[in-house]
CSV table of C-alpha atoms in Angstrom, one decimal:
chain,number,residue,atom,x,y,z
A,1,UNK,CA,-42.5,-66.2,109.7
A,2,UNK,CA,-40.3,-63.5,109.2
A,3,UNK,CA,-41.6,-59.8,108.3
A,4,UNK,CA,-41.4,-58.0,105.6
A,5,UNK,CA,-38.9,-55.5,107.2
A,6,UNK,CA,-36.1,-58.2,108.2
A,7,UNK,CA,-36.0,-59.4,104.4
A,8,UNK,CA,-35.1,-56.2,103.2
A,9,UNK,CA,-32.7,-55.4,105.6
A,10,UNK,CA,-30.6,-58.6,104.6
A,11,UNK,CA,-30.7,-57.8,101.0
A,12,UNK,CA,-29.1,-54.1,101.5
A,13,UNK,CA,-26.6,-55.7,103.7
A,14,UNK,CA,-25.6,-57.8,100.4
A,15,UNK,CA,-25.4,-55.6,98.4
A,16,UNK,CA,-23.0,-53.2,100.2
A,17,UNK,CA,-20.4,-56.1,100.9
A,18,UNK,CA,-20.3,-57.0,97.4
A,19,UNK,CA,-19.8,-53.4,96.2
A,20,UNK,CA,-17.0,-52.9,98.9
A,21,UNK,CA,-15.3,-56.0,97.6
A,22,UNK,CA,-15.3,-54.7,93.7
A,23,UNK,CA,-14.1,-51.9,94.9
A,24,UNK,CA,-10.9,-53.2,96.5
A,25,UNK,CA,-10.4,-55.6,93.5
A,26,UNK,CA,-10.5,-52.4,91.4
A,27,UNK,CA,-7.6,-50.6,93.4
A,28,UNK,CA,-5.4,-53.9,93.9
A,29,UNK,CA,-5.8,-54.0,89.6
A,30,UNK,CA,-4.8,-50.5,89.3
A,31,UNK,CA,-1.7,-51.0,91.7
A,32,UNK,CA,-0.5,-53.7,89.5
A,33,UNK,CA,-1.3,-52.4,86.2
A,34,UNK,CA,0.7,-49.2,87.2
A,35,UNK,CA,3.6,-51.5,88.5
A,36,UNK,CA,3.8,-53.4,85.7
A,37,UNK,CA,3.7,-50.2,83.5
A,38,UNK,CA,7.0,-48.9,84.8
A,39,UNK,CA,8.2,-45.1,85.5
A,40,UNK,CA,7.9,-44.0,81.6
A,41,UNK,CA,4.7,-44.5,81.4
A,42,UNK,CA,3.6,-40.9,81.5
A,43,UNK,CA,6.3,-40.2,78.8
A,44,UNK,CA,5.2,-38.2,75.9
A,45,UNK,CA,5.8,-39.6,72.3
A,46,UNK,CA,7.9,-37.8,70.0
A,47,UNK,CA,6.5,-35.8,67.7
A,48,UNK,CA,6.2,-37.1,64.4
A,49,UNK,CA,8.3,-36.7,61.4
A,50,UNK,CA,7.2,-34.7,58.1
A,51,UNK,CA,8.9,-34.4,54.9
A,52,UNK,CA,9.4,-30.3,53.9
A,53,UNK,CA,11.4,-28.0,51.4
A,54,UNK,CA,12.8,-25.1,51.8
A,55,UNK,CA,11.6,-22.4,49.2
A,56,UNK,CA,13.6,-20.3,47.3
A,57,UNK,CA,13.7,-17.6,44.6
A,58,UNK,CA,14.2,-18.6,40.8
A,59,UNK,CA,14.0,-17.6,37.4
A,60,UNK,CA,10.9,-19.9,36.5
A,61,UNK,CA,9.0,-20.2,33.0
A,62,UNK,CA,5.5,-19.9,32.9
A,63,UNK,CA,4.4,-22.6,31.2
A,64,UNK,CA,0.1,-22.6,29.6
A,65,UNK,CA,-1.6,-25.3,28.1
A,66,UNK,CA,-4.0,-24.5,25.1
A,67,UNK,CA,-5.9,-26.3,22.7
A,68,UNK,CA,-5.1,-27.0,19.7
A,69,UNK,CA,-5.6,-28.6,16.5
A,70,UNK,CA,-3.3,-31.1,14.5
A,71,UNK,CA,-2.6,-30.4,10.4
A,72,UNK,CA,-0.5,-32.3,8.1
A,73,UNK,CA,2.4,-30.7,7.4
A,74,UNK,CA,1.4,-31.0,3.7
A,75,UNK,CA,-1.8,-31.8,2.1
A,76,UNK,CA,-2.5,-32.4,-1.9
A,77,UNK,CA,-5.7,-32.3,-3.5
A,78,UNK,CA,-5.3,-35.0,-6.2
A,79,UNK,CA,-7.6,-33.4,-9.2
A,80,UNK,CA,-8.2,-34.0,-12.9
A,81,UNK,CA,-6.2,-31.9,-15.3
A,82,UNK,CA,-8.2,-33.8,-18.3
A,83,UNK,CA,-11.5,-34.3,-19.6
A,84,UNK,CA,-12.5,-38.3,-19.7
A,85,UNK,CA,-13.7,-41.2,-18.1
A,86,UNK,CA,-11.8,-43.4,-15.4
A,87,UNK,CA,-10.4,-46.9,-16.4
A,88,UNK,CA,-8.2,-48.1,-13.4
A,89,UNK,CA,-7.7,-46.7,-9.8
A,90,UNK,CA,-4.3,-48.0,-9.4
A,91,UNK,CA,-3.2,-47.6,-5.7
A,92,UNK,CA,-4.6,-49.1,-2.2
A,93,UNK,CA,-6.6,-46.7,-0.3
A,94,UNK,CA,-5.1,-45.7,2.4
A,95,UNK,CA,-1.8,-46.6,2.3
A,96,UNK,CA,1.1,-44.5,1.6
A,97,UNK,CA,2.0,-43.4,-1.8
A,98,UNK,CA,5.2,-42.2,-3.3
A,99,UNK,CA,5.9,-38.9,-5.7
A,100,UNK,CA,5.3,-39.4,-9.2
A,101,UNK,CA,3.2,-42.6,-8.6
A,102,UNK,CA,0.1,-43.1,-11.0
A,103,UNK,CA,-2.9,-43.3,-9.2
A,104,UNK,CA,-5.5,-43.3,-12.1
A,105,UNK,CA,-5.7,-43.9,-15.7
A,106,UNK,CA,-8.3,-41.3,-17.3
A,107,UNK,CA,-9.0,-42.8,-21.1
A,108,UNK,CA,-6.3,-41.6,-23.3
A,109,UNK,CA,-7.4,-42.7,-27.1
A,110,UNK,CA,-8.9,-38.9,-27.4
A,111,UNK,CA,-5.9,-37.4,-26.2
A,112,UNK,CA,-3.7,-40.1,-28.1
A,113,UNK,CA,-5.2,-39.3,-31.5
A,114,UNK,CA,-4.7,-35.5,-31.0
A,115,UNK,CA,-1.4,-36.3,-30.5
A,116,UNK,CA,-1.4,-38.1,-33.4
A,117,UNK,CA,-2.7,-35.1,-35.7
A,118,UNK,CA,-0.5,-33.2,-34.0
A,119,UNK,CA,2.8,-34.9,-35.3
A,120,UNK,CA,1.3,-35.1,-38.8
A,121,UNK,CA,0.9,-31.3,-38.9
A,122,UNK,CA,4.6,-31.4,-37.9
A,123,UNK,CA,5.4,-33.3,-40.5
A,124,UNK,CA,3.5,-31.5,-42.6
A,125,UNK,CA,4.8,-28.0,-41.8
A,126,UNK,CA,8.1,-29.2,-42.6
A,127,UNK,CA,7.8,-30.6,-45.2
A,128,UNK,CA,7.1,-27.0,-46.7
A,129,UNK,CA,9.9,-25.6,-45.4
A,130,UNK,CA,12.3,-27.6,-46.9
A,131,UNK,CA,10.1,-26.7,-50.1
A,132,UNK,CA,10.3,-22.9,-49.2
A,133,UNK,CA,14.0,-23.2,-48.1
A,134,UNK,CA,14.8,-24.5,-51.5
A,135,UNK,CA,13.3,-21.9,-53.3
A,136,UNK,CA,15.4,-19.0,-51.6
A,137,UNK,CA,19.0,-21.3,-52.3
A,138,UNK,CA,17.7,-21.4,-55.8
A,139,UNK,CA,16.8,-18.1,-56.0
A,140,UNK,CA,19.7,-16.4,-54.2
A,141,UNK,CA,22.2,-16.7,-57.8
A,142,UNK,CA,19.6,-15.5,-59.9
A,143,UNK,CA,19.1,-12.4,-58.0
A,144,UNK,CA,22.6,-11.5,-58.5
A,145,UNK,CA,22.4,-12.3,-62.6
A,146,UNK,CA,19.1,-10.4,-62.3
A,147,UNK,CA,17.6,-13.3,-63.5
A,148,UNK,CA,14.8,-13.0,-61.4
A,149,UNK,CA,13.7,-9.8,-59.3
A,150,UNK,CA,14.0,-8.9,-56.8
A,151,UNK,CA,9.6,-8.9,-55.4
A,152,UNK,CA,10.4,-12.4,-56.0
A,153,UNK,CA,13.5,-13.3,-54.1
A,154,UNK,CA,11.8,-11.4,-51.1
A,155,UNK,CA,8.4,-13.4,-51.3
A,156,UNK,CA,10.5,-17.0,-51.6
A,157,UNK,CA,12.6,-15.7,-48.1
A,158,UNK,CA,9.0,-14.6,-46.8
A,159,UNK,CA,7.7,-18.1,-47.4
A,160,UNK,CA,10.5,-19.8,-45.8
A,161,UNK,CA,10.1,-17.5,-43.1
A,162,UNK,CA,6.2,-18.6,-42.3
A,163,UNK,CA,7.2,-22.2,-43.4
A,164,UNK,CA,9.3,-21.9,-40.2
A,165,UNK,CA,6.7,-20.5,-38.1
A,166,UNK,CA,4.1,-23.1,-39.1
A,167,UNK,CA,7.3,-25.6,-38.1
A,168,UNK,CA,7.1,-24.2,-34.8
A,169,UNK,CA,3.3,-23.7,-34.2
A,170,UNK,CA,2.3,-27.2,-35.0
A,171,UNK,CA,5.3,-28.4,-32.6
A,172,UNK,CA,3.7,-26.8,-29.6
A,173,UNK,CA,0.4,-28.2,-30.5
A,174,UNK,CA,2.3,-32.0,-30.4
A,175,UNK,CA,3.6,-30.4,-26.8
A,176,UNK,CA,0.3,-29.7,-25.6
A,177,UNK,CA,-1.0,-33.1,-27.1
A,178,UNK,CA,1.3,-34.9,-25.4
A,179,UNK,CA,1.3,-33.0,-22.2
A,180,UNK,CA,-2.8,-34.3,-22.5
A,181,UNK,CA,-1.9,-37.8,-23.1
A,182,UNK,CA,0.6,-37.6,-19.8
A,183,UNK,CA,-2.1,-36.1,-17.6
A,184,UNK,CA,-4.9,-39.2,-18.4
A,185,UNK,CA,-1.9,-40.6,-16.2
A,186,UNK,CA,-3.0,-39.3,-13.2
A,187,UNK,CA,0.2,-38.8,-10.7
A,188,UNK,CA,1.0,-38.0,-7.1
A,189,UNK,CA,2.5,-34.7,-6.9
A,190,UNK,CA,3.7,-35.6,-3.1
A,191,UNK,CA,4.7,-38.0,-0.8
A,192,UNK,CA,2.3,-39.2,2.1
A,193,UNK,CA,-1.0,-41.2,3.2
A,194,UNK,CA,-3.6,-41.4,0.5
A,195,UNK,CA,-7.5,-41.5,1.8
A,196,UNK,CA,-10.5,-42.8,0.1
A,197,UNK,CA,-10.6,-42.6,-3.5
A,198,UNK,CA,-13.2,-40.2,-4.4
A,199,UNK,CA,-14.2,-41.0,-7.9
A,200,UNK,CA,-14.2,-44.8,-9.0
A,201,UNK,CA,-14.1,-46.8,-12.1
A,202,UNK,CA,-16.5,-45.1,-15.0
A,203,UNK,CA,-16.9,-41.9,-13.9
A,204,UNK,CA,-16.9,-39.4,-15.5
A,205,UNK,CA,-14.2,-36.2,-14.7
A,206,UNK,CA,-13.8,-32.7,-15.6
A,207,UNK,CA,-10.8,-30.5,-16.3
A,208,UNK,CA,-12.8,-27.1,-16.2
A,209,UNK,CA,-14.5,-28.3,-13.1
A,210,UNK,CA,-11.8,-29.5,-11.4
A,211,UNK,CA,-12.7,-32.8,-10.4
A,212,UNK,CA,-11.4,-33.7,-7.0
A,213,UNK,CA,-10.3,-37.8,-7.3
A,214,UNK,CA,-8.2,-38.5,-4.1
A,215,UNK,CA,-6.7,-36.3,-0.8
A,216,UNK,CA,-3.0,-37.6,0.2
A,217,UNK,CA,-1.7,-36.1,3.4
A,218,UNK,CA,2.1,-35.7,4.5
A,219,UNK,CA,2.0,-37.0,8.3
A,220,UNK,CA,5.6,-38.0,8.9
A,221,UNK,CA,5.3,-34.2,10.7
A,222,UNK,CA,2.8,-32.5,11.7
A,223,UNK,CA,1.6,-28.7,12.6
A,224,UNK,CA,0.0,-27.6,16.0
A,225,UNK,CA,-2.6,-24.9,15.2
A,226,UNK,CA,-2.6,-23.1,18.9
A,227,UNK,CA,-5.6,-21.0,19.3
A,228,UNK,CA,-5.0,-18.5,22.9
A,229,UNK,CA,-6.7,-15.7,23.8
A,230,UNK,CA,-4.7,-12.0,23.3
A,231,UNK,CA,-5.7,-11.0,26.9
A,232,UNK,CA,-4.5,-14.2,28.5
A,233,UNK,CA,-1.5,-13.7,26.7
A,234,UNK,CA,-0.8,-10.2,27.1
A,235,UNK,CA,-1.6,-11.2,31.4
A,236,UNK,CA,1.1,-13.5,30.7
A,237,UNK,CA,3.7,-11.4,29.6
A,238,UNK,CA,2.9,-8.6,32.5
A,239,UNK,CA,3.6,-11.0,35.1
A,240,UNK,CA,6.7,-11.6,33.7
A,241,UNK,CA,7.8,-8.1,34.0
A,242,UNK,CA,7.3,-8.2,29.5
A,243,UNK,CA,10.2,-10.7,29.3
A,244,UNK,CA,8.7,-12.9,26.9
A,245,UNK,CA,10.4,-16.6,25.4
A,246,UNK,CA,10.9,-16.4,21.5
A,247,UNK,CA,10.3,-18.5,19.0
A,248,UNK,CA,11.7,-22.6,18.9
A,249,UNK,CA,10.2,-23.1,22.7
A,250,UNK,CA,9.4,-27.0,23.3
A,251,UNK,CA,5.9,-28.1,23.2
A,252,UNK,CA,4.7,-30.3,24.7
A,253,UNK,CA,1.0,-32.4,23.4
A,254,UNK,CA,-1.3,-33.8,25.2
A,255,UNK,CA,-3.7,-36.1,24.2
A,256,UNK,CA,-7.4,-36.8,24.5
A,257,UNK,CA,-7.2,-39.3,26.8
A,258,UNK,CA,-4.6,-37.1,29.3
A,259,UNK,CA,-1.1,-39.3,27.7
A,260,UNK,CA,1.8,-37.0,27.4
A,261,UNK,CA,3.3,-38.1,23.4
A,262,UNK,CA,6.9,-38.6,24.4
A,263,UNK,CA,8.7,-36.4,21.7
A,264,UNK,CA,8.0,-33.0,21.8
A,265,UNK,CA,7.8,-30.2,18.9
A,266,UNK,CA,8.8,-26.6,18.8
A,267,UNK,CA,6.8,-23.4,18.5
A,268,UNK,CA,7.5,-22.0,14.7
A,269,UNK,CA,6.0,-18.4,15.3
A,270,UNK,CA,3.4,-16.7,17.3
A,271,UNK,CA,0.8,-14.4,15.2
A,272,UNK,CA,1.1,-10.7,15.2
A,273,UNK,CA,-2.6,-9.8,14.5
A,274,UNK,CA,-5.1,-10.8,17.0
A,275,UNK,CA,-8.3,-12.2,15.4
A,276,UNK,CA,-11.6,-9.6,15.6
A,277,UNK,CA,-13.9,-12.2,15.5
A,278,UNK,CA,-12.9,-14.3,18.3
A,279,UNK,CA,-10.2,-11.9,20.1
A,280,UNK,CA,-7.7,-14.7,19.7
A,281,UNK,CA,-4.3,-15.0,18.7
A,282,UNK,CA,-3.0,-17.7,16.9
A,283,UNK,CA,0.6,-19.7,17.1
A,284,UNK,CA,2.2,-23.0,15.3
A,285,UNK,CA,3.9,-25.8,16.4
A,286,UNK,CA,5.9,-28.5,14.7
A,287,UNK,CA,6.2,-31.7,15.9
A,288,UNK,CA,7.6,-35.0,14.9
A,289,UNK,CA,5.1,-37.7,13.6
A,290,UNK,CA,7.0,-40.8,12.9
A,291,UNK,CA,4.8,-43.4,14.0
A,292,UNK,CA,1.5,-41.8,13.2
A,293,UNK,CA,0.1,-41.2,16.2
A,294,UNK,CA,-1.4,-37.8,15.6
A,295,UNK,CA,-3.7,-37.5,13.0
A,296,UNK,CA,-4.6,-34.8,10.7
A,297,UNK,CA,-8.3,-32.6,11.9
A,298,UNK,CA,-7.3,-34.1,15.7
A,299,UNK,CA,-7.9,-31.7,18.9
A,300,UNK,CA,-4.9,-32.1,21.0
A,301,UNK,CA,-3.6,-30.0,24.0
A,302,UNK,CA,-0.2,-28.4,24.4
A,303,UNK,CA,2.3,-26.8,27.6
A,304,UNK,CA,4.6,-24.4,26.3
A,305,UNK,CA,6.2,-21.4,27.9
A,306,UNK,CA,5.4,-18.6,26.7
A,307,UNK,CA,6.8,-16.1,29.2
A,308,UNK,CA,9.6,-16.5,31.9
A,309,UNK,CA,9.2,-14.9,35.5
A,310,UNK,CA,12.8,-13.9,37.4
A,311,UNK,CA,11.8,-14.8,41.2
A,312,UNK,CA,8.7,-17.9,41.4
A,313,UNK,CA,8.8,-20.6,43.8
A,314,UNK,CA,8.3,-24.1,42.9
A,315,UNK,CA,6.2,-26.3,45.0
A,316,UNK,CA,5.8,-29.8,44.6
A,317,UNK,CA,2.0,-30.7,43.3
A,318,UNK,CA,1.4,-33.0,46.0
A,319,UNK,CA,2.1,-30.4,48.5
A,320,UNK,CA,-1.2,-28.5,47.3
A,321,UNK,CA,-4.7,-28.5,47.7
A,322,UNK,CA,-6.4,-26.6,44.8
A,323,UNK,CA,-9.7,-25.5,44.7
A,324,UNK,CA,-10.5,-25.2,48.3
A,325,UNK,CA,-13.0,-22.7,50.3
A,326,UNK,CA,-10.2,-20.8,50.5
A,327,UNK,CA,-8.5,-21.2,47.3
A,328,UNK,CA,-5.4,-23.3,46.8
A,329,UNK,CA,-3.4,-23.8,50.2
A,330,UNK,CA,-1.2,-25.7,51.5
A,331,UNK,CA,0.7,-26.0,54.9
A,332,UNK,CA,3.8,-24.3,56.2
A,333,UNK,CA,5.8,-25.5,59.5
A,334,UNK,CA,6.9,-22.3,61.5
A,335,UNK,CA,9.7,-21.7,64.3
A,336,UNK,CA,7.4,-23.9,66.4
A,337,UNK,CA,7.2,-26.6,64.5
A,338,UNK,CA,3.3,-26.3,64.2
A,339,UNK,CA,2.1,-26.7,60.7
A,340,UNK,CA,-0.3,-23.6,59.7
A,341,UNK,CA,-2.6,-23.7,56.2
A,342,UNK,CA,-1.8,-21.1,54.0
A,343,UNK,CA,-3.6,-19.7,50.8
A,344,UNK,CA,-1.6,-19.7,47.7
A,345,UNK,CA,-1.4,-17.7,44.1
A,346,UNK,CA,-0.1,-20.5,41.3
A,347,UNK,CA,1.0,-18.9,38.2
A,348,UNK,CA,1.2,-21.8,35.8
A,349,UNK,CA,2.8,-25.8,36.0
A,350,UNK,CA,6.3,-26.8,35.4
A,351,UNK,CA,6.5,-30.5,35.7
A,352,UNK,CA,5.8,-31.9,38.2
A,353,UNK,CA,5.7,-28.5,40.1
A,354,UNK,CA,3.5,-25.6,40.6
A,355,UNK,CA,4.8,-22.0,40.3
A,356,UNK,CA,3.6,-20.2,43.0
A,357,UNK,CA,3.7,-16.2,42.7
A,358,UNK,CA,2.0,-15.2,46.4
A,359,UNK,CA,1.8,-16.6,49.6
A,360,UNK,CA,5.0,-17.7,50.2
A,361,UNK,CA,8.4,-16.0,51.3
A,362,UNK,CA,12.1,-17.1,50.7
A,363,UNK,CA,13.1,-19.5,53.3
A,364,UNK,CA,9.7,-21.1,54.7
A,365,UNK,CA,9.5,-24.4,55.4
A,366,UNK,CA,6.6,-26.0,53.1
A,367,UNK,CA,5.4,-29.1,54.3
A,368,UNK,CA,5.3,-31.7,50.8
A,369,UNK,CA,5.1,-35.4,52.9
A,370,UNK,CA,3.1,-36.7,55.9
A,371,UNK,CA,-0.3,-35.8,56.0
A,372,UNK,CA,-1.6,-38.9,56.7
A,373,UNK,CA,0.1,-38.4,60.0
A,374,UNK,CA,-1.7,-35.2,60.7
A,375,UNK,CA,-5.6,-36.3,60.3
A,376,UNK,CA,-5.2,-38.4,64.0
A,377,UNK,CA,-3.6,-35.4,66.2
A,378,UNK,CA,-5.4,-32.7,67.7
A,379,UNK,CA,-4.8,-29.4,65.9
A,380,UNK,CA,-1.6,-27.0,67.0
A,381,UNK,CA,0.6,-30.6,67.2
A,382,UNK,CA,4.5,-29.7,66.8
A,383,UNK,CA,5.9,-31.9,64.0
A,384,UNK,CA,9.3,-32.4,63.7
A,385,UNK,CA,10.5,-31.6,59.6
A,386,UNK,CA,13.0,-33.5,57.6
A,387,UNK,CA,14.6,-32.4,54.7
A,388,UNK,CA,12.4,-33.8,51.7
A,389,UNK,CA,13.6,-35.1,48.5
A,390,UNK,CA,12.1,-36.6,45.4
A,391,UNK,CA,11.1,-40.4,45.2
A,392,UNK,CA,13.1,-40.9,42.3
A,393,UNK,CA,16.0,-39.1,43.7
A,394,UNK,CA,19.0,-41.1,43.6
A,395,UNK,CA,20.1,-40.5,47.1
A,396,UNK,CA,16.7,-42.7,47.8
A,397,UNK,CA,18.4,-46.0,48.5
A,398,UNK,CA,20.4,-44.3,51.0
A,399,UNK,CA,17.8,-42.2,52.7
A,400,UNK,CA,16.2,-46.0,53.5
A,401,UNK,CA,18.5,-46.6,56.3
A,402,UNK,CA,18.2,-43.3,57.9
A,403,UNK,CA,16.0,-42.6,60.1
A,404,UNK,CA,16.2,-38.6,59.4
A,405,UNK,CA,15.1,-39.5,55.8
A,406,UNK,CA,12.5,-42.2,56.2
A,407,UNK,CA,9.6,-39.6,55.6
A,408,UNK,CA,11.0,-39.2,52.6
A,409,UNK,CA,11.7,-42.4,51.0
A,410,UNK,CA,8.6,-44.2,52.2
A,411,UNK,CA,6.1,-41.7,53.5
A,412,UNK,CA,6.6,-39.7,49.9
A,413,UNK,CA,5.7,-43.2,48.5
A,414,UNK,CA,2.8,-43.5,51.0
A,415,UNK,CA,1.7,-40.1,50.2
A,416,UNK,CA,1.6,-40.2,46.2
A,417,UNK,CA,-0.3,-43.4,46.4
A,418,UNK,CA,-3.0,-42.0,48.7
A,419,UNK,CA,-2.9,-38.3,47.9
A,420,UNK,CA,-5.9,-38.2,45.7
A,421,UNK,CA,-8.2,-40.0,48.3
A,422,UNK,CA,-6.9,-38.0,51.3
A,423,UNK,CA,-9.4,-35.9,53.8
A,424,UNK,CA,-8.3,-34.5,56.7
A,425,UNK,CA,-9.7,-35.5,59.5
A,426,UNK,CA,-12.5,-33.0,60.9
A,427,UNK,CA,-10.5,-30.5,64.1
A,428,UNK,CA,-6.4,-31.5,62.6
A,429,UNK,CA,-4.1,-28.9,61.6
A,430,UNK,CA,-4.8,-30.0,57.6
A,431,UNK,CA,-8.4,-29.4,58.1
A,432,UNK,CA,-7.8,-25.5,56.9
A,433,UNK,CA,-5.7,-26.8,54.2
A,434,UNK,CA,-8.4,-29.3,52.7
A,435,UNK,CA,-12.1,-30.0,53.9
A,436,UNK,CA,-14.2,-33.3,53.5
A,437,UNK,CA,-14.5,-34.2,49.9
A,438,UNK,CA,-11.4,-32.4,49.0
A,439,UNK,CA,-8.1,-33.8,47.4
A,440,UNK,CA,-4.5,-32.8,47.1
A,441,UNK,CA,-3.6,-32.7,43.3
C-alpha cells in the first residue's frame, strides 16, 4: 500500500508538466499570430477627419425674438343707429361679409310713417308758398299805381319769405325720416369675417344706448403688437456701437407650436415713449394674412433685427453647446490639431447661425462636424480638419466622392440627426464642451 507521501508527490509532478506544456502552446500561438499579423501591425491609425470653418469678421444683424400679439388690421363694431325691434338677421355667422351688405332689418313701419308725415308737411309747406309767391306777383303792379301800400307789399314778400323757409325745414325733416327708415337696414360698414351675432330675432335695440349687434374683423392682414422691454432694447443698440435698423425691417412669426409662417411682414414703427407701468416699449408689424392662419387676440412670437453689429462671427448652431457649467462653448482645433473647448458670448440668432460677440478671434478653426468621432478617443487626440460646408450646399454631390469632403457631406448629415441626443463620452476632448445630460442645440 502506498503512503501517503508518494501520492502527493505524483500529483505535483502532474501538474507542473501540464503547466509547462500550456505554456509552450502559448508562445508557439503568439509566434504565429505575430506572423500572420505582418510588419504594419504596430502602425498607428490616422487620425480622424472633422468638419471646421474658418471664422471671420462681418457686419452681422442682431436679430431678437419678442412676443407679441396678433390684431386685425381693421375691426368694426356693428351697432344700432335706431330705436326698434329685430325682424331678420340676414347673414351666416361667421363667414365673410362684403361693404354695404344688410345684416339686420330693425322694424321700419315707425320710421316709415314719420317719413310719411314728413313728405306731407312738404307738400304742405309748399303749397303755401305758391300761395305767398302769388300774392307778391299780384301785388308788385299795384305798389307802383299805389294801389296798395307799401306795409302790405312788404308783409306779402315777408310771407313768401317764411313760406320758403317752412319749404326747407320740413324737407330736412323727410331727410332725417328717411335717413331713419335706411338705418332699420342695418349695413356693414367694412369688408371682413363677421362673428357671432349678438342680438337675435325679437330683441329689442337702442340708438341712445348703442346697442352692439355683430363684430366683423378685416383678417386679409394683420398687425403684430410687439411688446420689448426699453432696457433690452437700449442693450441692443450699445452693442451695436448705436447703429440701429429703421423702420420696414422683415419679421419674421412664430407660432405656438414653434412653425415658422412662411411669408414674413415688416416692422411699421417702433414707439418713442416707453410705458411707466411696465417699462416697455411698444412696436408694430404688418404682415400678410391671406389664408387666415393668424387670428385676431392670438400670442405669436417674432425675430426681427433691430440693431446691426459691424464685426460678429457666425457660428453654425450645431457647432454649440448652450447652457453648459461653463456657459455656451464649443471646440476650436489649434496649430496641433488638438481640439480645445472654449466658452462663448452669443449676441442673438441669424438663421441657422449664432452671432457670437467673445470668445473667438479672426481666423480660428471652429470645429462644426464629427463629434461622434471624439466621444471614443482619449482626450489631447490630434484630428485632422476639413473644410466644412453646409448640407444643402450645392457643391454636396461633389464633395461625396472626395475623400477630403466626406466629413462633410455625410458626417454633417450624421451629426444633425444625432446632435440633440449627443454626450460626450466621460475623459474625451468634448467632455469640456458638453457634460452628461447635455445637448448641442
Amino acid at each position: 500500500m502506498r503512503s501517503a507521501h508518494s501520492t502527493s508527490l505524483s500529483l505535483t509532478r502532474i501538474a507542473a508538466s501540464t503547466l509547462v506544456a500550456v505554456a509552450l502552446l502559448s508562445a508557439c500561438g503568439s509566434k504565429d499570430d505575430a506572423a500572420k499579423a505582418g510588419p504594419g501591425a504596430g502602425a498607428k491609425m490616422p487620425p480622424p477627419q472633422v468638419g471646421v470653418i474658418t471664422t471671420k469678421f462681418q457686419p452681422v444683424a442682431l436679430e431678437t425674438e419678442l412676443p407679441a400679439r396678433v390684431q386685425a388690421i381693421r375691426v368694426a363694431e356693428v351697432r344700432a343707429r335706431v330705436n326698434g325691434v329685430v325682424l331678420k338677421r340676414l347673414f351666416t355667422e361667421g363667414s365673410v361679409v362684403k361693404q354695404g351688405q344688410s345684416l339686420f332689418q330693425i322694424d321700419p313701419d315707425p320710421y316709415q310713417a314719420q317719413l310719411n308725415a314728413a313728405q306731407a308737411a312738404v307738400g304742405r309747406a309748399q303749397a303755401n308758398l305758391t300761395a305767398t309767391a302769388a300774392v307778391v306777383e299780384r301785388y308788385k303792379p299795384l305798389v307802383e299805381a299805389n294801389a296798395v301800400s307799401k306795409q302790405e307789399y312788404t308783409n306779402a314778400i315777408a310771407a313768401q319769405k317764411q313760406a320758403e323757409a317752412d319749404v326747407s325745414s320740413a324737407k330736412a325733416q323727410q331727410r332725417i325720416a328717411k335717413i331713419n327708415v335706411d338705418f332699420a337696414n342695418v349695413y356693414a360698414p367694412i369688408s371682413g369675417r363677421i362673428g357671432r351675432a349678438l342680438v337675435t330675432e325679437g330683441a329689442l335695440v337702442s340708438a341712445t344706448e348703442a346697442t352692439q349687434m355683430a363684430l366683423i374683423q378685416q383678417t386679409d392682414a394683420m398687425y403684430l403688437n410687439i411688446t420689448q422691454s426699453a432696457s433690452e432694447l437700449q442693450s441692443l443698440r450699445k452693442k451695436a456701437g448705436g447703429k440701429g435698423v429703421g423702420s420696414a425691417v422683415p419679421v419674421t412669426v412664430v407660432l405656438d407650436d414653434g412653425t415658422v409662417l412662411p411669408r414674413q411682414g415688416k416692422l411699421l414703427f417702433s414707439d418713442v415713449t416707453v410705458d411707466e407701468t411696465s417699462g416697455q416699449v411698444t412696436l408694430r408689424a404688418e404682415v400678410a394674412n391671406p389664408d387666415n392662419a393668424l387670428l385676431p387676440g392670438q400670442y405669436v412670437r417674432v425675430r426681427l433685427a433691430q440693431a446691426e453689429l459691424p464685426a460678429g462671427i457666425l457660428i453654425p448652431q450645431q457647432a454649440v453647446t448652450r447652457g453648459g457649467q461653463n456657459g455656451d462653448t464649443l471646440m476650436v482645433v489649434g496649430a496641433d490639431n488638438k481640439p480645445v473647448a472654449r466658452p462663448v458670448k452669443i449676441a442673438s440668432q441669424e438663421g441657422a447661425n449664432w452671432v457670437v460677440v467673445d470668445g473667438l478671434k479672426e481666423g480660428e478653426r471652429v470645429m462644426v462636424d464629427g463629434f461622434q468621432k471624439l466621444q471614443m478617443l482619449p482626450p489631447g487626440t490630434p484630428v485632422q480638419p476639413v473644410a466644412w460646408t453646409a448640407p444643402n450646399a450645392n457643391n454636396a454631390p461633389a464633395a461625396a466622392g472626395n475623400p477630403a469632403q466626406q466629413p462633410n457631406a455625410t458626417g454633417a448629415a450624421a451629426t444633425n440627426a444625432a446632435v440633440s441626443a449627443r454626450t460626450p463620452a466621460n475623459g474625451s476632448p468634448a467632455a469640456g464642451a458638453a457634460t452628461p445630460g447635455q445637448t448641442r442645440q
